[in-house]
Amino acid sequence: MADRRKTLFQRISDWYEGKMIPHDNLPASEVFFFGWYYERHWTANVARVLFTFYLAHWQWLIGTIIGVAGLWVAILALR
């Protein structure tokens, strides 16, 4: 069971991080570029955007959710 969880965690981590792609260097060139970039799945990019948005705006987001939930409870109580 622990191996399966580790595998699942590793698969999610690999999906979120993406595939590391090294920069292409021309074989005949005297200039060599170090570095890489990550090629991510589009769903991982969406998850990153949503997570970054949450981290930047969690204060008002939680307050808004509590306020909407309070209004919903009040409307249901008035029925």
PDB file of C-alpha atoms in Angstrom:
ATOM      1  CA  MET A   1       0.000   0.000   0.000  1.00  0.00           C
ATOM      2  CA  ALA A   2       2.822   2.408   0.838  1.00  0.00           C
ATOM      3  CA  ASP A   3       4.470   1.693  -2.515  1.00  0.00           C
ATOM      4  CA  ARG A   4       1.227   2.438  -4.316  1.00  0.00           C
ATOM      5  CA  ARG A   5       0.826   5.755  -2.492  1.00  0.00           C
ATOM      6  CA  LYS A   6       4.407   6.674  -3.259  1.00  0.00           C
ATOM      7  CA  THR A   7       3.851   5.815  -6.888  1.00  0.00           C
ATOM      8  CA  LEU A   8       0.654   7.864  -6.969  1.00  0.00           C
ATOM      9  CA  PHE A   9       2.406  10.795  -5.300  1.00  0.00           C
ATOM     10  CA  GLN A  10       5.291  10.511  -7.760  1.00  0.00           C
ATOM     11  CA  ARG A  11       2.894  10.397 -10.713  1.00  0.00           C
ATOM     12  CA  ILE A  12       1.082  13.525  -9.509  1.00  0.00           C
ATOM     13  CA  SER A  13       4.415  15.246  -8.908  1.00  0.00           C
ATOM     14  CA  ASP A  14       5.642  14.317 -12.381  1.00  0.00           C
ATOM     15  CA  TRP A  15       2.400  15.616 -13.909  1.00  0.00           C
ATOM     16  CA  TYR A  16       2.599  18.896 -11.963  1.00  0.00           C
ATOM     17  CA  GLU A  17       6.299  19.541 -12.650  1.00  0.00           C
ATOM     18  CA  GLY A  18       6.233  18.443 -16.265  1.00  0.00           C
ATOM     19  CA  LYS A  19       8.950  17.015 -18.443  1.00  0.00           C
ATOM     20  CA  MET A  20      12.392  18.625 -18.328  1.00  0.00           C
ATOM     21  CA  ILE A  21      13.611  19.507 -21.833  1.00  0.00           C
ATOM     22  CA  PRO A  22      17.253  20.597 -22.276  1.00  0.00           C
ATOM     23  CA  HIS A  23      17.994  23.431 -24.681  1.00  0.00           C
ATOM     24  CA  ASP A  24      18.904  22.286 -28.154  1.00  0.00           C
ATOM     25  CA  ASN A  25      22.464  23.029 -29.158  1.00  0.00           C
ATOM     26  CA  LEU A  26      23.732  22.882 -32.704  1.00  0.00           C
ATOM     27  CA  PRO A  27      26.361  20.155 -33.068  1.00  0.00           C
ATOM     28  CA  ALA A  28      28.618  22.300 -35.278  1.00  0.00           C
ATOM     29  CA  SER A  29      28.354  25.419 -33.123  1.00  0.00           C
ATOM     30  CA  GLU A  30      31.142  26.599 -30.845  1.00  0.00           C
ATOM     31  CA  VAL A  31      28.604  28.093 -28.443  1.00  0.00           C
ATOM     32  CA  PHE A  32      27.060  25.775 -25.882  1.00  0.00           C
ATOM     33  CA  PHE A  33      23.963  26.782 -23.924  1.00  0.00           C
ATOM     34  CA  PHE A  34      23.292  25.283 -20.522  1.00  0.00           C
ATOM     35  CA  GLY A  35      19.796  25.147 -19.225  1.00  0.00           C
ATOM     36  CA  TRP A  36      16.425  23.588 -19.643  1.00  0.00           C
ATOM     37  CA  TYR A  37      12.747  24.321 -19.580  1.00  0.00           C
ATOM     38  CA  TYR A  38       9.737  22.343 -18.438  1.00  0.00           C
ATOM     39  CA  GLU A  39       7.084  21.179 -20.850  1.00  0.00           C
ATOM     40  CA  ARG A  40       3.895  20.913 -18.811  1.00  0.00           C
ATOM     41  CA  HIS A  41       0.497  19.462 -19.611  1.00  0.00           C
ATOM     42  CA  TRP A  42      -2.179  22.123 -20.077  1.00  0.00           C
ATOM     43  CA  THR A  43      -4.080  20.877 -17.020  1.00  0.00           C
ATOM     44  CA  ALA A  44      -0.941  21.308 -14.910  1.00  0.00           C
ATOM     45  CA  ASN A  45      -0.691  24.901 -16.158  1.00  0.00           C
ATOM     46  CA  VAL A  46      -4.329  25.517 -15.167  1.00  0.00           C
ATOM     47  CA  ALA A  47      -3.665  23.989 -11.725  1.00  0.00           C
ATOM     48  CA  ARG A  48      -0.615  26.253 -11.302  1.00  0.00           C
ATOM     49  CA  VAL A  49      -2.625  29.360 -12.228  1.00  0.00           C
ATOM     50  CA  LEU A  50      -5.441  28.476  -9.814  1.00  0.00           C
ATOM     51  CA  PHE A  51      -3.006  27.664  -7.006  1.00  0.00           C
ATOM     52  CA  THR A  52      -1.065  30.906  -7.563  1.00  0.00           C
ATOM     53  CA  PHE A  53      -4.334  32.868  -7.585  1.00  0.00           C
ATOM     54  CA  TYR A  54      -5.389  31.229  -4.312  1.00  0.00           C
ATOM     55  CA  LEU A  55      -2.048  31.992  -2.650  1.00  0.00           C
ATOM     56  CA  ALA A  56      -2.212  35.633  -3.740  1.00  0.00           C
ATOM     57  CA  HIS A  57      -5.868  36.250  -2.806  1.00  0.00           C
ATOM     58  CA  TRP A  58      -6.787  33.762  -0.096  1.00  0.00           C
ATOM     59  CA  GLN A  59      -7.843  36.470   2.386  1.00  0.00           C
ATOM     60  CA  TRP A  60     -10.758  37.869   0.416  1.00  0.00           C
ATOM     61  CA  LEU A  61     -11.543  34.534  -1.218  1.00  0.00           C
ATOM     62  CA  ILE A  62     -12.283  32.855   2.133  1.00  0.00           C
ATOM     63  CA  GLY A  63     -14.311  35.875   3.276  1.00  0.00           C
ATOM     64  CA  THR A  64     -16.355  35.813   0.086  1.00  0.00           C
ATOM     65  CA  ILE A  65     -17.060  32.094   0.437  1.00  0.00           C
ATOM     66  CA  ILE A  66     -18.176  32.560   4.057  1.00  0.00           C
ATOM     67  CA  GLY A  67     -20.397  35.492   3.061  1.00  0.00           C
ATOM     68  CA  VAL A  68     -22.046  33.600   0.204  1.00  0.00           C
ATOM     69  CA  ALA A  69     -22.571  30.570   2.453  1.00  0.00           C
ATOM     70  CA  GLY A  70     -24.166  32.835   5.077  1.00  0.00           C
ATOM     71  CA  LEU A  71     -26.520  34.332   2.495  1.00  0.00           C
ATOM     72  CA  TRP A  72     -27.437  30.873   1.274  1.00  0.00           C
ATOM     73  CA  VAL A  73     -28.263  29.712   4.813  1.00  0.00           C
ATOM     74  CA  ALA A  74     -30.337  32.870   5.392  1.00  0.00           C
ATOM     75  CA  ILE A  75     -32.295  32.342   2.171  1.00  0.00           C
ATOM     76  CA  LEU A  76     -32.940  28.708   3.060  1.00  0.00           C
ATOM     77  CA  ALA A  77     -34.075  29.734   6.563  1.00  0.00           C
ATOM     78  CA  LEU A  78     -36.594  32.240   5.137  1.00  0.00           C
ATOM     79  CA  ARG A  79     -38.311  29.665   2.937  1.00  0.00           C
TER      80      ARG A  79
END
